[in-house]
Coordinates of C-alpha atoms and ligand atoms in Angstrom, one line a residue:
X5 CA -37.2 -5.3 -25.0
X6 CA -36.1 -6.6 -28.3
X7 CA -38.0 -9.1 -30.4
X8 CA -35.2 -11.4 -30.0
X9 CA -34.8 -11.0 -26.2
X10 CA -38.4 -11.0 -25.5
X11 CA -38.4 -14.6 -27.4
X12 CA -35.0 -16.0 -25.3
X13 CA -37.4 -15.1 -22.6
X14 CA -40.6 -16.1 -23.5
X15 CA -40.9 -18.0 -26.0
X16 CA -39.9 -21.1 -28.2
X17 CA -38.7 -20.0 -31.7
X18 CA -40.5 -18.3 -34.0
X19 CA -40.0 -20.7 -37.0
X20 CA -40.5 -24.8 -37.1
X21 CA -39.5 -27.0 -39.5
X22 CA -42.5 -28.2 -42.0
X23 CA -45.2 -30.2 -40.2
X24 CA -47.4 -33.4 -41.2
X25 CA -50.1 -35.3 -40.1
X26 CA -49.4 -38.3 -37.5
X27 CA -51.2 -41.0 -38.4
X28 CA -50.1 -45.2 -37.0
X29 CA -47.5 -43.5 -34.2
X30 CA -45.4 -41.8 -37.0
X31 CA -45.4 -38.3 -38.8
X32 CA -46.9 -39.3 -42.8
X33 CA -46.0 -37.1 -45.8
X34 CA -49.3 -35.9 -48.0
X35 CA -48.8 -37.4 -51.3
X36 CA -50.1 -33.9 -53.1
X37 CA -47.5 -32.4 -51.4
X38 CA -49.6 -29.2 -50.7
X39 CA -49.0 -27.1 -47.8
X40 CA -50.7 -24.1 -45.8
X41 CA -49.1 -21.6 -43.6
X42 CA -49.5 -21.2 -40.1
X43 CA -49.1 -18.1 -38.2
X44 CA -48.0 -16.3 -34.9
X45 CA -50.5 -13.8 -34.3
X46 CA -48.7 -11.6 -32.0
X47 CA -46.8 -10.3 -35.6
X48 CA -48.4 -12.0 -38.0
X49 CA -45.4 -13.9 -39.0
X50 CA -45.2 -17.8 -40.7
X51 CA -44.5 -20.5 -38.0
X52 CA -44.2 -23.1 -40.3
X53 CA -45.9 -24.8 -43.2
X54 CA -47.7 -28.1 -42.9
X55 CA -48.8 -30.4 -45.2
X56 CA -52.6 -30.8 -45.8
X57 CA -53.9 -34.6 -45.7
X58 CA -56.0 -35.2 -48.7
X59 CA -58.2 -37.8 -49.4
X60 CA -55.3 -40.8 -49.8
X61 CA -54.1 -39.5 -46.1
X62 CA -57.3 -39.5 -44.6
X63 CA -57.9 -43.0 -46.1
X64 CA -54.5 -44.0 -44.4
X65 CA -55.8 -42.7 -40.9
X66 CA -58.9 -44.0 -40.7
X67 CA -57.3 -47.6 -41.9
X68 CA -54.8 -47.2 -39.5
X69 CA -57.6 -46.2 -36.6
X70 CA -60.1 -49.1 -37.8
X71 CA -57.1 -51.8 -37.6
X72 CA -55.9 -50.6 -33.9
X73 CA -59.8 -50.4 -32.9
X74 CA -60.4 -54.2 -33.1
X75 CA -57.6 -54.5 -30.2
X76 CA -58.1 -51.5 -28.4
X77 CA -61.7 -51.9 -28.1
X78 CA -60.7 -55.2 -25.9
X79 CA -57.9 -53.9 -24.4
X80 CA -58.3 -54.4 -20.1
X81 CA -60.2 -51.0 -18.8
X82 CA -58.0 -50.8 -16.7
X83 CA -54.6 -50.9 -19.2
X84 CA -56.8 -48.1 -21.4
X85 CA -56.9 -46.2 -18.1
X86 CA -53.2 -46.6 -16.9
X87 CA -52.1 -45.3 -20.6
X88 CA -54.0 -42.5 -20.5
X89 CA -52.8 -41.3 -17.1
X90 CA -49.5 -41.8 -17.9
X91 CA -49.8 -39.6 -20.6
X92 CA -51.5 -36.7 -18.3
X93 CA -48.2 -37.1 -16.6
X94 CA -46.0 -36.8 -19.5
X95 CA -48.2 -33.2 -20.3
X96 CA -48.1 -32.0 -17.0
X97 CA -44.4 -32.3 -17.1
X98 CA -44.1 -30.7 -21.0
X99 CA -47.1 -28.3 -19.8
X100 CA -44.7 -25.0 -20.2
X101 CA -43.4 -26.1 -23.6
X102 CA -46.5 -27.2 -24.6
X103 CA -48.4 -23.7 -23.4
X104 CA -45.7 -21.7 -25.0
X105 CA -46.7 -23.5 -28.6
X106 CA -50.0 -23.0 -28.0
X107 CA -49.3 -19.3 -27.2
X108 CA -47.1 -19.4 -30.7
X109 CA -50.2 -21.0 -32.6
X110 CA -52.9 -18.9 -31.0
X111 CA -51.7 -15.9 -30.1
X112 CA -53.3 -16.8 -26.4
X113 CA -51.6 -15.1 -23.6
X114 CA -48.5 -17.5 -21.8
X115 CA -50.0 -16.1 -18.5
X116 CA -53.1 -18.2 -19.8
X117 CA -51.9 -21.3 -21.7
X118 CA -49.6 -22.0 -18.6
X119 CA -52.3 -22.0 -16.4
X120 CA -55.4 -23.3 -18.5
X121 CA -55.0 -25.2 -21.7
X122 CA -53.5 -27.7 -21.2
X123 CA -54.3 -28.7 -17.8
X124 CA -57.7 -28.6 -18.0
X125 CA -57.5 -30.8 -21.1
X126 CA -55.2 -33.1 -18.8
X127 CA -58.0 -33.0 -16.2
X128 CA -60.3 -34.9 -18.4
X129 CA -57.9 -37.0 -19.8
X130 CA -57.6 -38.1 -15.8
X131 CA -60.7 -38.2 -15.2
X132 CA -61.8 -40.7 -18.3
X133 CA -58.8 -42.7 -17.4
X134 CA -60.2 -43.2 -13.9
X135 CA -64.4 -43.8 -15.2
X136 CA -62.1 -46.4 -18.0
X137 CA -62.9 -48.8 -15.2
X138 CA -66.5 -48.2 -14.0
X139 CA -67.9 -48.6 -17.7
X140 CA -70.0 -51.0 -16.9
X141 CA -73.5 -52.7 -18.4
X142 CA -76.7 -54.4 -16.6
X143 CA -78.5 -57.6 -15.3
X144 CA -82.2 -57.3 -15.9
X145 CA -84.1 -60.7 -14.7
X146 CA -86.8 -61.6 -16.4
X147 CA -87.9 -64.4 -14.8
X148 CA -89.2 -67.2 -15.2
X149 CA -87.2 -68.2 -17.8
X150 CA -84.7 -65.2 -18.9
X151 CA -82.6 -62.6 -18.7
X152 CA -81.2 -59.9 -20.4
X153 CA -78.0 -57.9 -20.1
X154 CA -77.4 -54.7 -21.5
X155 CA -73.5 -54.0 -23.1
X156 CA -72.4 -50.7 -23.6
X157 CA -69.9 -51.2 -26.5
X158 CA -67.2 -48.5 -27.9
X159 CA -68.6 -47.4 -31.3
X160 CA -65.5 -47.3 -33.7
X161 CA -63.5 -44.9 -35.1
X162 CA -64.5 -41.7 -34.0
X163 CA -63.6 -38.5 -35.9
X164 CA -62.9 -35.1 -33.8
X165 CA -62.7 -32.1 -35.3
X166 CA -61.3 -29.0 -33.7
X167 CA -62.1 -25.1 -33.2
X168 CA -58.9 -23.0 -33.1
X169 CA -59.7 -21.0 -29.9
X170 CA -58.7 -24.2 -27.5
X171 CA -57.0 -26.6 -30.0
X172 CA -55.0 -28.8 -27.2
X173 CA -57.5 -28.9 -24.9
X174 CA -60.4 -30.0 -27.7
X175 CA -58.0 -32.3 -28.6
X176 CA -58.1 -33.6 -25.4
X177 CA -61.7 -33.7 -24.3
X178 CA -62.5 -35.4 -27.3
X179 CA -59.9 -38.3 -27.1
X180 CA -60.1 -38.6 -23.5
X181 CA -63.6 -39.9 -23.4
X182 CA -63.5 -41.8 -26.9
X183 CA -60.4 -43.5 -26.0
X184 CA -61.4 -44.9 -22.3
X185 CA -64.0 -45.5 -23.7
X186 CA -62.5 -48.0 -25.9
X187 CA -62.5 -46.3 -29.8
X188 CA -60.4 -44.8 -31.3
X189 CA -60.0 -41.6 -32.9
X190 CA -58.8 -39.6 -35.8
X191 CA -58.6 -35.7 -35.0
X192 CA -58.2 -32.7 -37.4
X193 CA -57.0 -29.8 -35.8
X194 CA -58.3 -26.4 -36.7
X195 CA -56.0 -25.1 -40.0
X196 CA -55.3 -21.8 -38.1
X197 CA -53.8 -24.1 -35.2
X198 CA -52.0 -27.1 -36.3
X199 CA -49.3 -27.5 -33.9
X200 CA -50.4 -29.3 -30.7
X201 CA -52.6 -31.8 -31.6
X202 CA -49.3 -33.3 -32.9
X203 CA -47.6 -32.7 -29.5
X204 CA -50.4 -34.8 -27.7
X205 CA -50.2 -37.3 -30.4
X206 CA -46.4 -37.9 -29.8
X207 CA -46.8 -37.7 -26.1
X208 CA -49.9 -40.4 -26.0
X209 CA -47.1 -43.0 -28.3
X210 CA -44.2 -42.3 -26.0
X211 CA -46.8 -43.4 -22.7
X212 CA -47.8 -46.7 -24.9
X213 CA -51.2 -46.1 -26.4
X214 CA -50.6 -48.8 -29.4
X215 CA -50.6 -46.9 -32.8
X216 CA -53.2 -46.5 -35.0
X217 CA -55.5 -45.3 -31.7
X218 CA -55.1 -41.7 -32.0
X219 CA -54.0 -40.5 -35.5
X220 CA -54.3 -36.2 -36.8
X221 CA -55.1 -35.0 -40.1
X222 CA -53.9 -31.6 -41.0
X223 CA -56.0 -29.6 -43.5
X224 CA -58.9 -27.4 -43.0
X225 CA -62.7 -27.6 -44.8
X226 CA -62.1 -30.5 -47.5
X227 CA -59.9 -32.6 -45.0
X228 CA -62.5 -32.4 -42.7
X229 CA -65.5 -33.6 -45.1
X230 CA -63.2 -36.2 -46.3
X231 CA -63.4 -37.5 -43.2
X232 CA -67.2 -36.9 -41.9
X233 CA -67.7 -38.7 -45.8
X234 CA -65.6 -41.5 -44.8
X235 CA -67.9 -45.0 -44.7
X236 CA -65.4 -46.0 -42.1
X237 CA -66.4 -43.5 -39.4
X238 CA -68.8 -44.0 -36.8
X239 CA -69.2 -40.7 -34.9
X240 CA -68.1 -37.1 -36.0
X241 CA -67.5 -35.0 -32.6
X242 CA -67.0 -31.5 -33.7
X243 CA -66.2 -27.9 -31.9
X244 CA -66.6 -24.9 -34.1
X245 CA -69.4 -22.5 -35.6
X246 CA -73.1 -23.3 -36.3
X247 CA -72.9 -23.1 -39.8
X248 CA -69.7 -26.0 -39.7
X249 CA -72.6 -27.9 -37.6
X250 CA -75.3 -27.8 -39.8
X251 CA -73.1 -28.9 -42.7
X252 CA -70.8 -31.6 -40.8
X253 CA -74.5 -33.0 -39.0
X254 CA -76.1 -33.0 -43.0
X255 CA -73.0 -34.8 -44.4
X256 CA -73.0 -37.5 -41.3
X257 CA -76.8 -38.0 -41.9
X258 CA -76.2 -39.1 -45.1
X259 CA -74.8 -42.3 -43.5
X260 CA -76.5 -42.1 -40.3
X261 CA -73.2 -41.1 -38.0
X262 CA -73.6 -40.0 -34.5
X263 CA -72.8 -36.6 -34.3
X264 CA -71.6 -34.4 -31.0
X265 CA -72.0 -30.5 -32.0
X266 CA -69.9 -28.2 -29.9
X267 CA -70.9 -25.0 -31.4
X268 CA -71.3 -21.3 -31.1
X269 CA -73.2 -18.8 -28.3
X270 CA -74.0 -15.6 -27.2
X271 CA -74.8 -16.5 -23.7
X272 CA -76.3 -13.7 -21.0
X273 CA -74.8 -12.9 -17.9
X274 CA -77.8 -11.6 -15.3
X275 CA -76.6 -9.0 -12.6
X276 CA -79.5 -8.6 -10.4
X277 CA -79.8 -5.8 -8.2
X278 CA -78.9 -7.8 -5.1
X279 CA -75.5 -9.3 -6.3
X280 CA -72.3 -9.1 -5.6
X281 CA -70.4 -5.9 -7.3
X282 CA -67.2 -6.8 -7.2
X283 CA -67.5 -10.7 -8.4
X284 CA -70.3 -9.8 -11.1
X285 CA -67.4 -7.8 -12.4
X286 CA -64.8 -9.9 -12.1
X287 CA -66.8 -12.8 -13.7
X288 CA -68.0 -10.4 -16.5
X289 CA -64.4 -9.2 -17.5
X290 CA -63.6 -13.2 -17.6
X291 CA -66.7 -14.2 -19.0
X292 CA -65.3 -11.4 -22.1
X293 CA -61.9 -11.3 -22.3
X294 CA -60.0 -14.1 -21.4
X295 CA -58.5 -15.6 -25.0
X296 CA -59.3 -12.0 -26.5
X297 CA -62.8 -13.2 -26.2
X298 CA -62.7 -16.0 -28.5
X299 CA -64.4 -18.6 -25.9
X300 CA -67.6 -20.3 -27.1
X301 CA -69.2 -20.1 -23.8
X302 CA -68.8 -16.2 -23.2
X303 CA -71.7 -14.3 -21.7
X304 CA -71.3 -11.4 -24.2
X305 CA -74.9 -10.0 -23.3
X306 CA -74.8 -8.5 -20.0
X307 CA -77.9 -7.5 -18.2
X308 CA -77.7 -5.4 -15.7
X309 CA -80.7 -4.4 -13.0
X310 CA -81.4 -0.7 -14.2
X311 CA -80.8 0.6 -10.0
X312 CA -76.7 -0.4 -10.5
X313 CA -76.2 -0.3 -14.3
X314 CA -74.6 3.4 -14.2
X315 CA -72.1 2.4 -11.3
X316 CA -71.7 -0.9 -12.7
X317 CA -70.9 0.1 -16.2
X318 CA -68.5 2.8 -14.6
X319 CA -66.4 0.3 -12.8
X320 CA -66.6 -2.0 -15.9
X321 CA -65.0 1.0 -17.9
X322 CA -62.6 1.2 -15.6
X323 CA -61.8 -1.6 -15.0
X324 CA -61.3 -2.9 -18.4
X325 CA -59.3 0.3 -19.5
X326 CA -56.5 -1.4 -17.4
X327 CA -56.4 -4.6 -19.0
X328 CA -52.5 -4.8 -20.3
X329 CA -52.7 -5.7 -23.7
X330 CA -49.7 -7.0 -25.2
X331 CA -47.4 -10.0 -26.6
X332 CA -48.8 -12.9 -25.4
X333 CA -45.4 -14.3 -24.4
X334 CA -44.7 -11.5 -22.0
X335 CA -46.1 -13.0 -18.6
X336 CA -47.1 -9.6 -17.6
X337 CA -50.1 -9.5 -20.7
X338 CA -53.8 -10.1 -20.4
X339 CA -54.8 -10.1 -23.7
X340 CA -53.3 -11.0 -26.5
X341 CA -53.9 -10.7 -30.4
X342 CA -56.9 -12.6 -32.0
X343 CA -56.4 -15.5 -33.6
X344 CA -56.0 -14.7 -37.5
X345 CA -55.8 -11.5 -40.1
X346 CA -59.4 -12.4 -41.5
X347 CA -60.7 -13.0 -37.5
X348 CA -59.1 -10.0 -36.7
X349 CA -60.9 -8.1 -39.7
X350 CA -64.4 -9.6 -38.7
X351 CA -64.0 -8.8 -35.2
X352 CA -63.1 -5.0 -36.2
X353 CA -65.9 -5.0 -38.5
X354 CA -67.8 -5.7 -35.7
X355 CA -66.4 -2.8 -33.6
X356 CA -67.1 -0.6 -36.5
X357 CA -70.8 -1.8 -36.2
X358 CA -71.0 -1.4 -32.2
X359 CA -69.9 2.0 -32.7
X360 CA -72.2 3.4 -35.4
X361 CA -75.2 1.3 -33.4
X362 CA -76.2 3.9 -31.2
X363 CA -75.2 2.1 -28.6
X364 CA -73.3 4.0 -25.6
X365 CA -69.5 3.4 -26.7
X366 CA -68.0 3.3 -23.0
X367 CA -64.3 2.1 -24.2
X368 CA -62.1 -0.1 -26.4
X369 CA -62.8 -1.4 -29.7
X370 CA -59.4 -0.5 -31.6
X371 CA -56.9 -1.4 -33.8
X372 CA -53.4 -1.9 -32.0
X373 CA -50.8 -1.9 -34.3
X374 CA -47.8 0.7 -32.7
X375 CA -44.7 0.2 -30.7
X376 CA -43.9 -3.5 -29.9
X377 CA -47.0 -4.8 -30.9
X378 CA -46.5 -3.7 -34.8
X379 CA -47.7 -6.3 -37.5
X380 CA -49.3 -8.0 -34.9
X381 CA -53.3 -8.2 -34.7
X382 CA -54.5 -6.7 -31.3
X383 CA -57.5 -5.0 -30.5
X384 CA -58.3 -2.8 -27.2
X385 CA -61.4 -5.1 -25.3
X386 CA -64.6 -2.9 -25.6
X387 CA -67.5 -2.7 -23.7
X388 CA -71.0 -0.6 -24.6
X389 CA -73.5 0.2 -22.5
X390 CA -77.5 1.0 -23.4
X391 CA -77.2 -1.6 -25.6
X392 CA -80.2 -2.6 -27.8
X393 CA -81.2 -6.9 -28.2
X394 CA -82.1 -6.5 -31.7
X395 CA -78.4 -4.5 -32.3
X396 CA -76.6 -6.7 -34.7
X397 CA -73.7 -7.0 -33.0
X398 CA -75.6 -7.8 -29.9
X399 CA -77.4 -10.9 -31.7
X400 CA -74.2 -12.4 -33.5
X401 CA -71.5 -14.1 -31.9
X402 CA -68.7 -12.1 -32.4
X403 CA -66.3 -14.5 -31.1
X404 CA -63.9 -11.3 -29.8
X405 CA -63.2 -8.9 -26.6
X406 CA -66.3 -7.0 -27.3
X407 CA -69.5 -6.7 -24.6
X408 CA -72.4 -5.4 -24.4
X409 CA -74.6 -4.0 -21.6
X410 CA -78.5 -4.3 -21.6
X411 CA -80.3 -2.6 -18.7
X412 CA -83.6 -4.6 -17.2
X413 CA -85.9 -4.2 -14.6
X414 CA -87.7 -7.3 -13.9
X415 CA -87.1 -11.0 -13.6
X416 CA -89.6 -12.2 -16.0
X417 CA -88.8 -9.7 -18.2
X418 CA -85.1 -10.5 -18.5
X419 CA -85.5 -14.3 -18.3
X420 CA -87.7 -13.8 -21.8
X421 CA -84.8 -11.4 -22.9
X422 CA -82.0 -13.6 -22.4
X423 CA -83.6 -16.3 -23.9
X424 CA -84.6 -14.2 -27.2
X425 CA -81.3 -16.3 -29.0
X426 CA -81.2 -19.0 -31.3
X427 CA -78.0 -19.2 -29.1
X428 CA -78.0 -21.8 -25.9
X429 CA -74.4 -22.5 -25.0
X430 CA -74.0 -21.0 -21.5
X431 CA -75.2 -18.4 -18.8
X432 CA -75.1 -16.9 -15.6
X433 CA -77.0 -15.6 -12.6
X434 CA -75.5 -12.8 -10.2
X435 CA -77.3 -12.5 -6.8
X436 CA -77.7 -13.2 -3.3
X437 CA -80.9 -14.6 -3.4
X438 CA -80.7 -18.7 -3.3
X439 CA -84.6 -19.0 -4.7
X440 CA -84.2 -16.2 -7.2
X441 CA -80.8 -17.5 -8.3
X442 CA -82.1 -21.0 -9.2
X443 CA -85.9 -19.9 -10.0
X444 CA -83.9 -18.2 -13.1
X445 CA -81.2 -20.6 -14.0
X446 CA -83.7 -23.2 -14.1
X447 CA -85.7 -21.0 -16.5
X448 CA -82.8 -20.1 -18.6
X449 CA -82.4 -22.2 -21.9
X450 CA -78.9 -23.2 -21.8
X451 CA -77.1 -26.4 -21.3
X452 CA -75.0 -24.9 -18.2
X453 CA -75.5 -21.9 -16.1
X454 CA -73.4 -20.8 -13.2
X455 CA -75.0 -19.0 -10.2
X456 CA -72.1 -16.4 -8.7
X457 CA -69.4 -17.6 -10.8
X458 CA -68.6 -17.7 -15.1
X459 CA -67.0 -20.4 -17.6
X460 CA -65.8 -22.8 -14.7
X461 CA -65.8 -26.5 -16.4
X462 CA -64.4 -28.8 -14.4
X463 CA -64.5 -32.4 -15.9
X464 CA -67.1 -33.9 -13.9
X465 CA -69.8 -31.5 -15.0
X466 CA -71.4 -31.7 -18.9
X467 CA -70.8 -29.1 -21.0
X468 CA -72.6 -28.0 -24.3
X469 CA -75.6 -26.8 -25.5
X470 CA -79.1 -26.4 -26.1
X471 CA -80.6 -24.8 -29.5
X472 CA -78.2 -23.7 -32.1
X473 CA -74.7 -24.6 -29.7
X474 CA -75.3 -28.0 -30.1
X475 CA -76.2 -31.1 -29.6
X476 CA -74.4 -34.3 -27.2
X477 CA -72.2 -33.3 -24.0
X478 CA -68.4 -33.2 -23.4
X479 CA -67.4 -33.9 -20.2
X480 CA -69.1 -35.4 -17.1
X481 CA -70.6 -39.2 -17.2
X482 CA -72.6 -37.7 -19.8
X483 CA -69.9 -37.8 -22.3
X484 CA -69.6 -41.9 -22.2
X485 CA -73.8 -41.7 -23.3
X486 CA -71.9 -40.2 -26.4
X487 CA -68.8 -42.6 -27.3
X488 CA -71.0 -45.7 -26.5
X489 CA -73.5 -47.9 -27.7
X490 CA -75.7 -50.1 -26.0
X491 CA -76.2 -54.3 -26.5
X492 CA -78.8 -56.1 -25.4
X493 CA -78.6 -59.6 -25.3
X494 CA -81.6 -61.8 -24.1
X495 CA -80.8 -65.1 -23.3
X496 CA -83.8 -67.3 -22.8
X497 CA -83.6 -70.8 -20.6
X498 CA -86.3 -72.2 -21.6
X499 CA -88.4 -73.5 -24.1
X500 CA -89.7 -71.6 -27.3
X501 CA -93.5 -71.5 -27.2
X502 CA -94.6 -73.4 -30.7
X503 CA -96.5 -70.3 -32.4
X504 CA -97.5 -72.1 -35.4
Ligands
NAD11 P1 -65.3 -23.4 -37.9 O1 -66.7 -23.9 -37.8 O2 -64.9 -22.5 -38.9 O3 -64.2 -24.6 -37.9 C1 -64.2 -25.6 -36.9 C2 -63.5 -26.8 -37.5 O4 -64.3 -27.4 -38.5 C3 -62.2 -26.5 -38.2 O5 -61.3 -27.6 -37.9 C4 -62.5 -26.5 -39.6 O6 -61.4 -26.8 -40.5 C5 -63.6 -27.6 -39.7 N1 -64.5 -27.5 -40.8 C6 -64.9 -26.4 -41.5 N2 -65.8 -26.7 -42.4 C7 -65.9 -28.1 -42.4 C8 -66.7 -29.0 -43.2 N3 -67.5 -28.6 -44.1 N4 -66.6 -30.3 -42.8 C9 -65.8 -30.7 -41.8 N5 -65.1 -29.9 -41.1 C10 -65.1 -28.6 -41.4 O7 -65.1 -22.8 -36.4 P2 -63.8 -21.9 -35.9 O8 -63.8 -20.6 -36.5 O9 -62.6 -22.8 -36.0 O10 -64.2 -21.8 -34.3 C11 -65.0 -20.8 -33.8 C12 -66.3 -21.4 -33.5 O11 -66.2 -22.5 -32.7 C13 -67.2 -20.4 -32.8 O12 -68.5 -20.4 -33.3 C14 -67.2 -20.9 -31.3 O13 -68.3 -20.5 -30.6 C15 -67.1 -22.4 -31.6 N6 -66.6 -23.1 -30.4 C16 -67.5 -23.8 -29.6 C17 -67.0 -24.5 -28.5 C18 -68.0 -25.3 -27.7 O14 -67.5 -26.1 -26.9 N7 -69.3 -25.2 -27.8 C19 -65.7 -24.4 -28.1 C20 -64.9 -23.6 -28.9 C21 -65.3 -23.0 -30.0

């Protein structure tokens, strides 16, 4: 099929007119007038420039977002909760143009955009709209002669900052939660993925939210600190790597800002010898591959009870030999190219590494650059087996479709493995065994791990992380803990006691 056919198809256009930040319910020109390029990277092509916000822009946002806060904040629950849903309606009706962006920006397959990110962004947008109402503070008696009641107050304006691997749906579980719960938000999308966090910004106007409540910033390192720096801010909620953590949680500190850190892992997958093959390996190839392997919560390390590993890394050969790699607006594809030319260099670098490691090189792991896919940046998924846990490239997060395959023999032996990581996003326990299953997972230092399933977030469960892969939760009731703060007022009906 031709390139132009394949995009009638597929996909939207290839090109888009220049882009800007959205700040007080319209589109706002950067004064410098500078611009970066985004990409597609099925062939590496320019989308579109877009205009980076600079300081004066930022300023703009966060007046804009500080002015709409003092109404929104007192805006009726309920009203907060009736705008938000009818903007889930609005994306769940725009969800195939909006998927087919994302697949432009991100280079995410359409078969996957269509079916995960957006909706499960517009799940927790539902689901905050309907907690809106339930926020609720406390009576504590204090008899004879008081009382107190505790508050729980929005905190401001809130600054989100995005990773590029989900940029719609971070967009989303981040606003969600700070907007029911009454703040309101300025949100810098990841520079390598502009494009929807502009959508959702339009969409949330045309269902009523009143602007100035949910304003973007385009731009990538210096927009960002420009707006973790800004006095105005109250709480920086951020998804990307642990270094972008360390820095963005050292610049808040400097004015005491709350921080959320959504960061990095390299979360273990246990298969013990009484699991389920055929679903271990299902959730493994998930749990590796899905978005080219550029999901935070992947379970890149998996162990394997040394009675099945040579069938089980067999079957995993196979089985991810047939994975259809290809352009990511073809239905029929997989997995797609990775995100960027310098990702797609580091996570080749990496493949370079795996292979010279000594590690058993079972399959994948190259360069596809032939045929239809020409110019675009694709990599085969690769899996090796007799892996090594001091390897490098089984300590870093490689953030790409590569796995690797430990063997272990006992359960003490690879809980103390598994948690040998500065890492503690995620993980997961295969077997049949109810005790075993949940004398591990509780033993396991991660902030969520799945018995007999992988990466399933619904939005009434927290999700985040222990150690390095942060700190707060997203999601769940959890996630109003984190876009609140809580008043006490004591009110006395007495007399005061003369001290002095
Ligand atoms: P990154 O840290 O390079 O960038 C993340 C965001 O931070 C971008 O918007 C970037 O422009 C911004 N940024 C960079 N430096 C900044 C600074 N000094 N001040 C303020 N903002 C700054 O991460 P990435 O490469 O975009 O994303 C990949 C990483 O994100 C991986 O480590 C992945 O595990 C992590 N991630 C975590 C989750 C989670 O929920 N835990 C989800 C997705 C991705």
């Amino acid at each position: 099929m031709s390139e132009k056919n394949k995009r009638e198809k597929y996909g939207p256009a290839t090109t888009l007119p220049l882009q800007q930040s959205f700040v007080a319910g319209s589109y706002l020109a950067s004064e410098s007038g500078q611009r970066f390029e985004t990409r597609h990277p099925g062939n590496d092509q320019v989308v579109c420039d877009v205009e980076v916000a600079g300081v004066r822009e930022v300023d703009c946002a966060v007046a804009a977002a500080r002015e709409a806060f003092e109404s929104w904040a007192t805006t009726p629950a309920a009203e907060r909760g009736r705008i938000l849903r009818r903007a889930a309606g609005i994306l769940r009706e725009r969800n195939a143009e909006i998927a087919a962006l994302e697949t432009l920006d991100t280079g995410k397959p359409i078969a996957e955009t269509v079916e995960v990110d957006v909706l499960t962004g517009v799940d927790v947008i539902e689901y905050f709209a309907g907690v809106a109402q339930s926020i609720h503070g406390q009576h504590i008696d204090l008899p004879p002669d008081a009382f107190a009641m505790i508050r729980r107050e929005p905190l401001g304006v809130c600054a989100g900052i995005g990773a590029w691997n989900y940029p719609v749906q971070i967009a989303m579980w981040k606003s969600g939660p700070a907007l029911a719960c009454g703040n309101t938000m300025v949100f810098k999308p990841a520079e390598q993925t502009p494009l929807t966090a502009l959508r959702l910004a339009e969409i949330y106007t045309e269902a009523g939210l009143p602007d100035g409540v949910f304003n973007v910033v385009q731009g990538a390192a210096d927009t960002g600190t420009a707006l973790v720096n800004h006095p105005d801010i109250a709480k920086v909620t951020l998804t990307g790597s642990v270094e972008t953590g360390k820095i963005v949680m050292q610049q808040a500190a400097r004015d005491l800002k709350k921080v959320t850190l959504e960061l990095g892992g390299k979360s273990p997958i246990i298969v013990f010898d009484d699991a389920n093959i055929e679903n271990a390996i299902n959730a493994v190839l998930v749990g590796n591959f899905y978005s080219s392997g550029q999901v935070c919560s992947n379970g890149t390390r998996v162990f394997v009870h040394k009675s099945l590993h040579d069938a089980f890394v067999d079957r995993l050969g196979e089985r991810t030999r047939a994975i259809r790699v290809g352009d990511p607006f073809d239905p029929e594809t997989q997995l797609g190219p990775l995100v960027s030319r310098e990702h797609y260099d580091k996570v080749l670098s990496y493949m370079q590494i795996a292979k010279k490691s000594g590690a058993r090189h079972v399959c994948g792991g190259d360069p596809i650059d032939d045929g239809d896919l020409a110019g675009g940046l694709y990599v085969s998924p690769a899996v090796f087996a007799d892996c090594g846990d001091n390897m490098q490239f089984v300590r870093d997060e490689v953030f790409g479709p590569l796995m690797a395959v430990l063997k272990f023999e006992s359960d003490d032996e690879v809980v103390d493995r598994a948690n040998a990581t500065p890492f503690g996003l995620s993980g997961a326990v295969f077997t049949s065994d109810f005790d075993r299953a949940h004398r591990v997972a509780n033993r396991l230092q991660a902030g969520i791990v799945w018995i007999n399933d992988y990466n399933v977030t619904p939005p009434e469960i927290p999700f985040g992380g222990y150690k390095h892969s942060g700190i707060g939760r997203e999601n769940g009731l959890q996630a109003i803990e984190h876009y609140t703060q809580v008043k006490t007022i004591y009110a006395n009906l007495g007399d005061v006691p003369r001290t002095y």
